[in-house]
């Protein structure tokens, strides 16, 4: 019995090594290697080519190698009966919290503006804001959203949050569902998106949302590219509804060279690095889930097929 690692990038060997180091008794293979089909009981995947898991007809479960599992649900050829698990990891949460705090800090202290001016040898001071003067609205208060909220609050920001159903036990105000969305948005001077990509959230960062935010609000999208209507963001920036946006995720990654985001002065781009699964830290939960699957036990962090996350 064995695990197959299937990824769309050059990290397959790093993951195989981390899993082998965690459990030397468990065979771990990559695509194209010499294994018996019937041996592969778990596929550990990141953006695998859709349909490619049909190569493993004896799977007992699919383990996503990140927090988001949208790419697994987009593969219409996976068996309906298989449990799908995702990664929940303290580093994934703390890395995201550090990233969002850094971006929000850079926005309020205008670090991108000064970097640009430096390239022109331009000495041009501008006003700045203090953390305690600004409210950050966090869309999605899951594992990552809550960690982000905690770090922003500790730094002095005011925070509000938005969820689908849940009401986490936190000191800040939480709004729920579409009925309370407008009240949430009206408070959000910096909007941080940490929603999963599902049929209910696709395109949610759109012109209506941008119109509802306080004038000149800022956007940080660290969730998934298709949550954002790209054209609506450009419109909102050009109309002054929003003043700037930091985007870590895109419809197509890498972001195509001719995409207007690259040249827009108010759009700041990072290449999907806000928080990256750390193979060494994550390997124990993958091996534990694998052992549970082959024992017939229930693995950890199964996502809901009906909710899509
Ligand atoms: P999570 O624990 O599943 O939390 C998701 C949150 O979103 C929950 O609070 C949920 O509400 C809320 N939500 C879902 N659908 C909603 C809707 N229709 N309306 C309002 N709220 C909704 O997810 P997570 O682990 O925090 O991760 C969030 C996302 O971050 C992942 O799905 C992934 O796409 C992205 N991510 C990005 C990076 C990066 O490097 N850029 C790294 C890791 C993850 P309830 O509480 O009511 O369920």
PDB file of N, CA, C and O in Angstrom, residues 15-71:
ATOM      1  N   UNK A  15       8.051  16.955  -1.614  1.00  0.00           N
ATOM      2  CA  UNK A  15       6.959  16.357  -0.831  1.00  0.00           C
ATOM      3  C   UNK A  15       7.205  14.869  -0.606  1.00  0.00           C
ATOM      4  O   UNK A  15       6.954  14.344   0.485  1.00  0.00           O
ATOM      5  N   UNK A  16       7.682  14.183  -1.639  1.00  0.00           N
ATOM      6  CA  UNK A  16       7.963  12.744  -1.472  1.00  0.00           C
ATOM      7  C   UNK A  16       9.007  12.548  -0.366  1.00  0.00           C
ATOM      8  O   UNK A  16       8.851  11.696   0.515  1.00  0.00           O
ATOM      9  N   UNK A  17      10.052  13.374  -0.381  1.00  0.00           N
ATOM     10  CA  UNK A  17      11.108  13.253   0.638  1.00  0.00           C
ATOM     11  C   UNK A  17      10.554  13.515   2.035  1.00  0.00           C
ATOM     12  O   UNK A  17      10.894  12.818   2.992  1.00  0.00           O
ATOM     13  N   UNK A  18       9.692  14.540   2.157  1.00  0.00           N
ATOM     14  CA  UNK A  18       9.153  14.874   3.483  1.00  0.00           C
ATOM     15  C   UNK A  18       8.273  13.730   4.004  1.00  0.00           C
ATOM     16  O   UNK A  18       8.324  13.379   5.189  1.00  0.00           O
ATOM     17  N   UNK A  19       7.481  13.131   3.118  1.00  0.00           N
ATOM     18  CA  UNK A  19       6.605  12.026   3.547  1.00  0.00           C
ATOM     19  C   UNK A  19       7.444  10.792   3.904  1.00  0.00           C
ATOM     20  O   UNK A  19       7.183  10.117   4.904  1.00  0.00           O
ATOM     21  N   UNK A  20       8.475  10.534   3.111  1.00  0.00           N
ATOM     22  CA  UNK A  20       9.343   9.368   3.398  1.00  0.00           C
ATOM     23  C   UNK A  20      10.088   9.572   4.708  1.00  0.00           C
ATOM     24  O   UNK A  20      10.268   8.633   5.490  1.00  0.00           O
ATOM     25  N   UNK A  21      10.543  10.803   4.963  1.00  0.00           N
ATOM     26  CA  UNK A  21      11.267  11.066   6.211  1.00  0.00           C
ATOM     27  C   UNK A  21      10.329  10.866   7.405  1.00  0.00           C
ATOM     28  O   UNK A  21      10.746  10.393   8.462  1.00  0.00           O
ATOM     29  N   UNK A  22       9.067  11.228   7.229  1.00  0.00           N
ATOM     30  CA  UNK A  22       8.097  11.086   8.315  1.00  0.00           C
ATOM     31  C   UNK A  22       7.742   9.616   8.557  1.00  0.00           C
ATOM     32  O   UNK A  22       7.516   9.207   9.698  1.00  0.00           O
ATOM     33  N   UNK A  23       7.701   8.827   7.476  1.00  0.00           N
ATOM     34  CA  UNK A  23       7.260   7.430   7.599  1.00  0.00           C
ATOM     35  C   UNK A  23       8.057   6.570   6.625  1.00  0.00           C
ATOM     36  O   UNK A  23       7.590   6.278   5.519  1.00  0.00           O
ATOM     37  N   UNK A  24       9.254   6.131   7.033  1.00  0.00           N
ATOM     38  CA  UNK A  24      10.106   5.352   6.112  1.00  0.00           C
ATOM     39  C   UNK A  24       9.437   4.049   5.663  1.00  0.00           C
ATOM     40  O   UNK A  24       9.814   3.496   4.626  1.00  0.00           O
ATOM     41  N   UNK A  25       8.445   3.572   6.391  1.00  0.00           N
ATOM     42  CA  UNK A  25       7.777   2.308   6.024  1.00  0.00           C
ATOM     43  C   UNK A  25       6.706   2.495   4.947  1.00  0.00           C
ATOM     44  O   UNK A  25       6.181   1.507   4.428  1.00  0.00           O
ATOM     45  N   UNK A  26       6.364   3.746   4.612  1.00  0.00           N
ATOM     46  CA  UNK A  26       5.275   3.967   3.644  1.00  0.00           C
ATOM     47  C   UNK A  26       5.875   4.283   2.267  1.00  0.00           C
ATOM     48  O   UNK A  26       6.575   5.298   2.116  1.00  0.00           O
ATOM     49  N   UNK A  27       5.606   3.454   1.252  1.00  0.00           N
ATOM     50  CA  UNK A  27       6.105   3.794  -0.090  1.00  0.00           C
ATOM     51  C   UNK A  27       5.374   5.032  -0.641  1.00  0.00           C
ATOM     52  O   UNK A  27       4.158   5.151  -0.494  1.00  0.00           O
ATOM     53  N   UNK A  28       6.159   5.937  -1.235  1.00  0.00           N
ATOM     54  CA  UNK A  28       5.593   7.168  -1.806  1.00  0.00           C
ATOM     55  C   UNK A  28       6.092   7.280  -3.241  1.00  0.00           C
ATOM     56  O   UNK A  28       7.298   7.182  -3.488  1.00  0.00           O
ATOM     57  N   UNK A  29       5.180   7.468  -4.169  1.00  0.00           N
ATOM     58  CA  UNK A  29       5.539   7.517  -5.590  1.00  0.00           C
ATOM     59  C   UNK A  29       5.112   8.836  -6.222  1.00  0.00           C
ATOM     60  O   UNK A  29       4.209   9.513  -5.726  1.00  0.00           O
ATOM     61  N   UNK A  30       5.732   9.149  -7.336  1.00  0.00           N
ATOM     62  CA  UNK A  30       5.272  10.243  -8.181  1.00  0.00           C
ATOM     63  C   UNK A  30       4.734   9.662  -9.478  1.00  0.00           C
ATOM     64  O   UNK A  30       4.951   8.464  -9.754  1.00  0.00           O
ATOM     65  N   UNK A  31       4.032  10.465 -10.295  1.00  0.00           N
ATOM     66  CA  UNK A  31       3.477   9.966 -11.548  1.00  0.00           C
ATOM     67  C   UNK A  31       4.592   9.401 -12.442  1.00  0.00           C
ATOM     68  O   UNK A  31       5.716   9.891 -12.418  1.00  0.00           O
ATOM     69  N   UNK A  32       4.289   8.352 -13.168  1.00  0.00           N
ATOM     70  CA  UNK A  32       5.258   7.791 -14.113  1.00  0.00           C
ATOM     71  C   UNK A  32       6.233   6.824 -13.474  1.00  0.00           C
ATOM     72  O   UNK A  32       7.035   6.197 -14.170  1.00  0.00           O
ATOM     73  N   UNK A  33       6.225   6.699 -12.146  1.00  0.00           N
ATOM     74  CA  UNK A  33       7.154   5.757 -11.510  1.00  0.00           C
ATOM     75  C   UNK A  33       6.591   4.345 -11.580  1.00  0.00           C
ATOM     76  O   UNK A  33       5.423   4.141 -11.908  1.00  0.00           O
ATOM     77  N   UNK A  34       7.437   3.392 -11.209  1.00  0.00           N
ATOM     78  CA  UNK A  34       7.061   1.985 -11.344  1.00  0.00           C
ATOM     79  C   UNK A  34       6.339   1.512 -10.073  1.00  0.00           C
ATOM     80  O   UNK A  34       6.976   1.214  -9.070  1.00  0.00           O
ATOM     81  N   UNK A  35       5.001   1.525 -10.110  1.00  0.00           N
ATOM     82  CA  UNK A  35       4.233   1.040  -8.943  1.00  0.00           C
ATOM     83  C   UNK A  35       3.042   0.247  -9.451  1.00  0.00           C
ATOM     84  O   UNK A  35       2.677   0.349 -10.624  1.00  0.00           O
ATOM     85  N   UNK A  36       2.466  -0.539  -8.521  1.00  0.00           N
ATOM     86  CA  UNK A  36       1.256  -1.281  -8.902  1.00  0.00           C
ATOM     87  C   UNK A  36       0.056  -0.398  -8.633  1.00  0.00           C
ATOM     88  O   UNK A  36      -0.085   0.139  -7.520  1.00  0.00           O
ATOM     89  N   UNK A  37      -0.800  -0.251  -9.637  1.00  0.00           N
ATOM     90  CA  UNK A  37      -2.012   0.590  -9.494  1.00  0.00           C
ATOM     91  C   UNK A  37      -2.745   0.295  -8.202  1.00  0.00           C
ATOM     92  O   UNK A  37      -3.197   1.183  -7.494  1.00  0.00           O
ATOM     93  N   UNK A  38      -2.870  -1.002  -7.899  1.00  0.00           N
ATOM     94  CA  UNK A  38      -3.703  -1.398  -6.765  1.00  0.00           C
ATOM     95  C   UNK A  38      -3.074  -0.995  -5.432  1.00  0.00           C
ATOM     96  O   UNK A  38      -3.733  -0.999  -4.404  1.00  0.00           O
ATOM     97  N   UNK A  39      -1.786  -0.599  -5.438  1.00  0.00           N
ATOM     98  CA  UNK A  39      -1.123  -0.223  -4.183  1.00  0.00           C
ATOM     99  C   UNK A  39      -1.483   1.191  -3.722  1.00  0.00           C
ATOM    100  O   UNK A  39      -1.397   1.504  -2.543  1.00  0.00           O
ATOM    101  N   UNK A  40      -1.827   2.072  -4.643  1.00  0.00           N
ATOM    102  CA  UNK A  40      -1.997   3.491  -4.286  1.00  0.00           C
ATOM    103  C   UNK A  40      -3.347   3.690  -3.602  1.00  0.00           C
ATOM    104  O   UNK A  40      -4.409   3.581  -4.219  1.00  0.00           O
ATOM    105  N   UNK A  41      -3.262   4.005  -2.312  1.00  0.00           N
ATOM    106  CA  UNK A  41      -4.488   4.158  -1.514  1.00  0.00           C
ATOM    107  C   UNK A  41      -4.813   5.621  -1.239  1.00  0.00           C
ATOM    108  O   UNK A  41      -5.929   5.949  -0.865  1.00  0.00           O
ATOM    109  N   UNK A  42      -3.813   6.480  -1.330  1.00  0.00           N
ATOM    110  CA  UNK A  42      -4.064   7.912  -1.121  1.00  0.00           C
ATOM    111  C   UNK A  42      -3.338   8.704  -2.204  1.00  0.00           C
ATOM    112  O   UNK A  42      -2.173   8.422  -2.506  1.00  0.00           O
ATOM    113  N   UNK A  43      -4.039   9.699  -2.807  1.00  0.00           N
ATOM    114  CA  UNK A  43      -3.375  10.650  -3.709  1.00  0.00           C
ATOM    115  C   UNK A  43      -3.214  11.948  -2.927  1.00  0.00           C
ATOM    116  O   UNK A  43      -4.199  12.476  -2.387  1.00  0.00           O
ATOM    117  N   UNK A  44      -1.975  12.436  -2.842  1.00  0.00           N
ATOM    118  CA  UNK A  44      -1.695  13.714  -2.175  1.00  0.00           C
ATOM    119  C   UNK A  44      -1.470  14.729  -3.288  1.00  0.00           C
ATOM    120  O   UNK A  44      -0.500  14.607  -4.051  1.00  0.00           O
ATOM    121  N   UNK A  45      -2.367  15.699  -3.420  1.00  0.00           N
ATOM    122  CA  UNK A  45      -2.431  16.469  -4.670  1.00  0.00           C
ATOM    123  C   UNK A  45      -2.357  17.980  -4.476  1.00  0.00           C
ATOM    124  O   UNK A  45      -2.818  18.524  -3.463  1.00  0.00           O
ATOM    125  N   UNK A  46      -1.795  18.643  -5.456  1.00  0.00           N
ATOM    126  CA  UNK A  46      -1.860  20.103  -5.567  1.00  0.00           C
ATOM    127  C   UNK A  46      -2.017  20.438  -7.050  1.00  0.00           C
ATOM    128  O   UNK A  46      -1.112  20.206  -7.845  1.00  0.00           O
ATOM    129  N   UNK A  47      -3.210  20.931  -7.411  1.00  0.00           N
ATOM    130  CA  UNK A  47      -3.495  21.333  -8.795  1.00  0.00           C
ATOM    131  C   UNK A  47      -3.105  20.238  -9.791  1.00  0.00           C
ATOM    132  O   UNK A  47      -2.445  20.520 -10.813  1.00  0.00           O
ATOM    133  N   UNK A  48      -3.448  19.005  -9.474  1.00  0.00           N
ATOM    134  CA  UNK A  48      -3.176  17.877 -10.368  1.00  0.00           C
ATOM    135  C   UNK A  48      -3.940  18.090 -11.683  1.00  0.00           C
ATOM    136  O   UNK A  48      -5.003  18.732 -11.684  1.00  0.00           O
ATOM    137  N   UNK A  49      -3.457  17.546 -12.796  1.00  0.00           N
ATOM    138  CA  UNK A  49      -4.219  17.673 -14.042  1.00  0.00           C
ATOM    139  C   UNK A  49      -5.587  16.996 -13.871  1.00  0.00           C
ATOM    140  O   UNK A  49      -5.640  15.842 -13.409  1.00  0.00           O
ATOM    141  N   UNK A  50      -6.688  17.697 -14.194  1.00  0.00           N
ATOM    142  CA  UNK A  50      -8.014  17.083 -14.037  1.00  0.00           C
ATOM    143  C   UNK A  50      -8.078  15.753 -14.781  1.00  0.00           C
ATOM    144  O   UNK A  50      -7.570  15.626 -15.897  1.00  0.00           O
ATOM    145  N   UNK A  51      -8.668  14.772 -14.148  1.00  0.00           N
ATOM    146  CA  UNK A  51      -8.799  13.451 -14.764  1.00  0.00           C
ATOM    147  C   UNK A  51      -7.629  12.525 -14.456  1.00  0.00           C
ATOM    148  O   UNK A  51      -7.724  11.316 -14.623  1.00  0.00           O
ATOM    149  N   UNK A  52      -6.506  13.110 -13.974  1.00  0.00           N
ATOM    150  CA  UNK A  52      -5.297  12.287 -13.810  1.00  0.00           C
ATOM    151  C   UNK A  52      -5.428  11.274 -12.668  1.00  0.00           C
ATOM    152  O   UNK A  52      -4.679  10.296 -12.629  1.00  0.00           O
ATOM    153  N   UNK A  53      -6.365  11.472 -11.754  1.00  0.00           N
ATOM    154  CA  UNK A  53      -6.461  10.542 -10.614  1.00  0.00           C
ATOM    155  C   UNK A  53      -7.148   9.232 -11.003  1.00  0.00           C
ATOM    156  O   UNK A  53      -7.184   8.294 -10.215  1.00  0.00           O
ATOM    157  N   UNK A  54      -7.666   9.188 -12.240  1.00  0.00           N
ATOM    158  CA  UNK A  54      -8.245   7.917 -12.718  1.00  0.00           C
ATOM    159  C   UNK A  54      -7.168   6.833 -12.811  1.00  0.00           C
ATOM    160  O   UNK A  54      -7.459   5.646 -12.836  1.00  0.00           O
ATOM    161  N   UNK A  55      -5.896   7.260 -12.860  1.00  0.00           N
ATOM    162  CA  UNK A  55      -4.777   6.311 -12.890  1.00  0.00           C
ATOM    163  C   UNK A  55      -4.738   5.458 -11.619  1.00  0.00           C
ATOM    164  O   UNK A  55      -4.030   4.456 -11.567  1.00  0.00           O
ATOM    165  N   UNK A  56      -5.438   5.934 -10.567  1.00  0.00           N
ATOM    166  CA  UNK A  56      -5.365   5.245  -9.268  1.00  0.00           C
ATOM    167  C   UNK A  56      -6.760   4.752  -8.876  1.00  0.00           C
ATOM    168  O   UNK A  56      -7.446   5.363  -8.055  1.00  0.00           O
ATOM    169  N   UNK A  57      -7.193   3.618  -9.445  1.00  0.00           N
ATOM    170  CA  UNK A  57      -8.583   3.191  -9.235  1.00  0.00           C
ATOM    171  C   UNK A  57      -8.861   2.623  -7.840  1.00  0.00           C
ATOM    172  O   UNK A  57     -10.007   2.421  -7.480  1.00  0.00           O
ATOM    173  N   UNK A  58      -7.797   2.394  -7.041  1.00  0.00           N
ATOM    174  CA  UNK A  58      -8.010   1.784  -5.718  1.00  0.00           C
ATOM    175  C   UNK A  58      -7.853   2.794  -4.579  1.00  0.00           C
ATOM    176  O   UNK A  58      -7.619   2.422  -3.433  1.00  0.00           O
ATOM    177  N   UNK A  59      -7.991   4.076  -4.910  1.00  0.00           N
ATOM    178  CA  UNK A  59      -7.845   5.112  -3.875  1.00  0.00           C
ATOM    179  C   UNK A  59      -8.883   4.944  -2.773  1.00  0.00           C
ATOM    180  O   UNK A  59     -10.039   4.581  -3.048  1.00  0.00           O
ATOM    181  N   UNK A  60      -8.455   5.313  -1.540  1.00  0.00           N
ATOM    182  CA  UNK A  60      -9.400   5.374  -0.422  1.00  0.00           C
ATOM    183  C   UNK A  60      -9.689   6.821  -0.043  1.00  0.00           C
ATOM    184  O   UNK A  60     -10.622   7.086   0.711  1.00  0.00           O
ATOM    185  N   UNK A  61      -8.847   7.748  -0.509  1.00  0.00           N
ATOM    186  CA  UNK A  61      -9.076   9.152  -0.174  1.00  0.00           C
ATOM    187  C   UNK A  61      -8.132  10.051  -0.952  1.00  0.00           C
ATOM    188  O   UNK A  61      -7.092   9.603  -1.447  1.00  0.00           O
ATOM    189  N   UNK A  62      -8.519  11.339  -1.038  1.00  0.00           N
ATOM    190  CA  UNK A  62      -7.679  12.339  -1.721  1.00  0.00           C
ATOM    191  C   UNK A  62      -7.276  13.393  -0.699  1.00  0.00           C
ATOM    192  O   UNK A  62      -8.141  13.987  -0.031  1.00  0.00           O
ATOM    193  N   UNK A  63      -5.986  13.587  -0.578  1.00  0.00           N
ATOM    194  CA  UNK A  63      -5.463  14.558   0.385  1.00  0.00           C
ATOM    195  C   UNK A  63      -4.978  15.791  -0.369  1.00  0.00           C
ATOM    196  O   UNK A  63      -3.994  15.714  -1.121  1.00  0.00           O
ATOM    197  N   UNK A  64      -5.659  16.924  -0.215  1.00  0.00           N
ATOM    198  CA  UNK A  64      -5.150  18.168  -0.781  1.00  0.00           C
ATOM    199  C   UNK A  64      -3.893  18.571  -0.016  1.00  0.00           C
ATOM    200  O   UNK A  64      -3.807  18.343   1.191  1.00  0.00           O
ATOM    201  N   UNK A  65      -2.944  19.212  -0.708  1.00  0.00           N
ATOM    202  CA  UNK A  65      -1.697  19.609  -0.042  1.00  0.00           C
ATOM    203  C   UNK A  65      -1.694  21.092   0.330  1.00  0.00           C
ATOM    204  O   UNK A  65      -0.642  21.659   0.641  1.00  0.00           O
ATOM    205  N   UNK A  66      -2.863  21.723   0.302  1.00  0.00           N
ATOM    206  CA  UNK A  66      -2.989  23.103   0.752  1.00  0.00           C
ATOM    207  C   UNK A  66      -4.295  23.250   1.530  1.00  0.00           C
ATOM    208  O   UNK A  66      -5.042  22.278   1.699  1.00  0.00           O
ATOM    209  N   UNK A  67      -4.567  24.506   1.958  1.00  0.00           N
ATOM    210  CA  UNK A  67      -5.809  24.752   2.711  1.00  0.00           C
ATOM    211  C   UNK A  67      -7.021  24.742   1.778  1.00  0.00           C
ATOM    212  O   UNK A  67      -8.099  24.304   2.158  1.00  0.00           O
ATOM    213  N   UNK A  68      -6.838  25.238   0.549  1.00  0.00           N
ATOM    214  CA  UNK A  68      -7.950  25.330  -0.401  1.00  0.00           C
ATOM    215  C   UNK A  68      -8.052  24.066  -1.243  1.00  0.00           C
ATOM    216  O   UNK A  68      -7.028  23.525  -1.678  1.00  0.00           O
ATOM    217  N   UNK A  69      -9.282  23.626  -1.476  1.00  0.00           N
ATOM    218  CA  UNK A  69      -9.470  22.377  -2.237  1.00  0.00           C
ATOM    219  C   UNK A  69     -10.303  22.604  -3.498  1.00  0.00           C
ATOM    220  O   UNK A  69     -10.785  21.655  -4.106  1.00  0.00           O
ATOM    221  N   UNK A  70     -10.460  23.865  -3.905  1.00  0.00           N
ATOM    222  CA  UNK A  70     -11.287  24.196  -5.067  1.00  0.00           C
ATOM    223  C   UNK A  70     -10.844  23.409  -6.311  1.00  0.00           C
ATOM    224  O   UNK A  70     -11.670  22.945  -7.092  1.00  0.00           O
ATOM    225  N   UNK A  71      -9.524  23.227  -6.480  1.00  0.00           N
ATOM    226  CA  UNK A  71      -9.036  22.523  -7.678  1.00  0.00           C
ATOM    227  C   UNK A  71      -9.454  21.055  -7.661  1.00  0.00           C
ATOM    228  O   UNK A  71      -9.564  20.434  -8.719  1.00  0.00           O
TER     229      UNK A  71
END
